[in-house]
Coordinates of C-alpha atoms in Angstrom, one line a residue:
N975 CA -2.1 -39.1 10.6
S976 CA -1.1 -40.7 13.2
G977 CA 1.7 -43.6 13.7
G978 CA 1.3 -44.0 9.7
E979 CA -2.2 -44.9 10.3
Q980 CA -5.9 -42.0 9.4
I981 CA -7.6 -41.5 12.1
G982 CA -10.9 -40.5 12.4
L983 CA -12.5 -38.3 15.7
I984 CA -16.1 -38.2 16.3
V985 CA -17.3 -34.5 17.6
D986 CA -20.0 -33.1 19.4
R987 CA -19.8 -30.0 17.4
I988 CA -17.0 -27.7 15.8
A989 CA -17.6 -24.0 16.7
D990 CA -15.0 -22.4 15.2
V991 CA -11.9 -23.3 12.5
V992 CA -8.7 -22.3 13.1
S993 CA -5.2 -22.0 11.6
A994 CA -2.2 -22.1 13.6
R995 CA 1.5 -22.4 13.4
T996 CA 3.3 -24.8 15.2
N997 CA 6.2 -21.7 16.5
E998 CA 2.0 -19.3 17.2
L999 CA 1.6 -21.7 20.1
D1000 CA 2.7 -21.6 24.2
P1001 CA 3.1 -23.8 26.2
T1002 CA 0.9 -24.7 28.0
P1003 CA -0.2 -22.7 31.1
A1004 CA 0.9 -24.7 34.9
N1005 CA -2.5 -25.4 36.5
L1006 CA -4.3 -26.6 33.3
R1007 CA -1.1 -29.7 33.6
G1008 CA -3.1 -30.8 36.5
I1009 CA -6.2 -32.3 34.7
D1010 CA -3.8 -34.5 32.4
G1011 CA -1.3 -32.2 30.6
R1012 CA -0.1 -34.8 28.2
F1013 CA -2.5 -35.2 26.7
F1014 CA -2.4 -30.3 25.4
G1015 CA 0.6 -29.8 23.4
G1016 CA 0.0 -25.6 23.7
V1017 CA -1.9 -22.9 23.7
Y1018 CA -2.6 -20.8 21.4
K1019 CA -3.6 -17.4 22.3
L1020 CA -7.1 -16.0 20.5
E1021 CA -8.3 -12.7 21.4
G1022 CA -9.8 -12.3 25.6
E1023 CA -9.7 -16.6 24.9
L1024 CA -6.8 -19.3 24.7
L1025 CA -7.1 -22.5 22.2
V1026 CA -6.1 -25.4 24.1
I1027 CA -4.5 -28.2 21.8
L1028 CA -4.8 -31.5 21.6
D1029 CA -2.0 -34.2 21.6
I1030 CA -3.4 -36.7 20.1
D1031 CA -0.2 -38.7 18.5
E1032 CA -0.8 -38.5 22.6
L1033 CA -4.0 -39.5 23.1
L1034 CA -3.8 -42.6 21.4
A1035 CA -1.2 -43.6 22.2
I1036 CA -3.3 -44.9 25.4
R1037 CA -5.1 -47.4 23.1
G1038 CA -4.5 -50.8 24.4
T1039 CA -3.0 -50.0 27.5
G1040 CA -6.0 -50.5 29.5
Q1041 CA -5.8 -46.7 30.1
T1042 CA -8.2 -44.7 30.3
V1043 CA -8.9 -40.6 30.4

């Protein structure tokens, strides 16, 4: 759900499914923010890597504004 609407996303593939609680997320590192950090909700630390959490609500908020990502 986003803004009270059900949404769907099309992806090329899913490698893994990870369950994480909000309190287990860390802020997005500064070196990722340069990409367009407003679309990142934080990162989750895995063994030897970081999983970047996409902020779907922020991404969908540009819908209809004429902006592109």
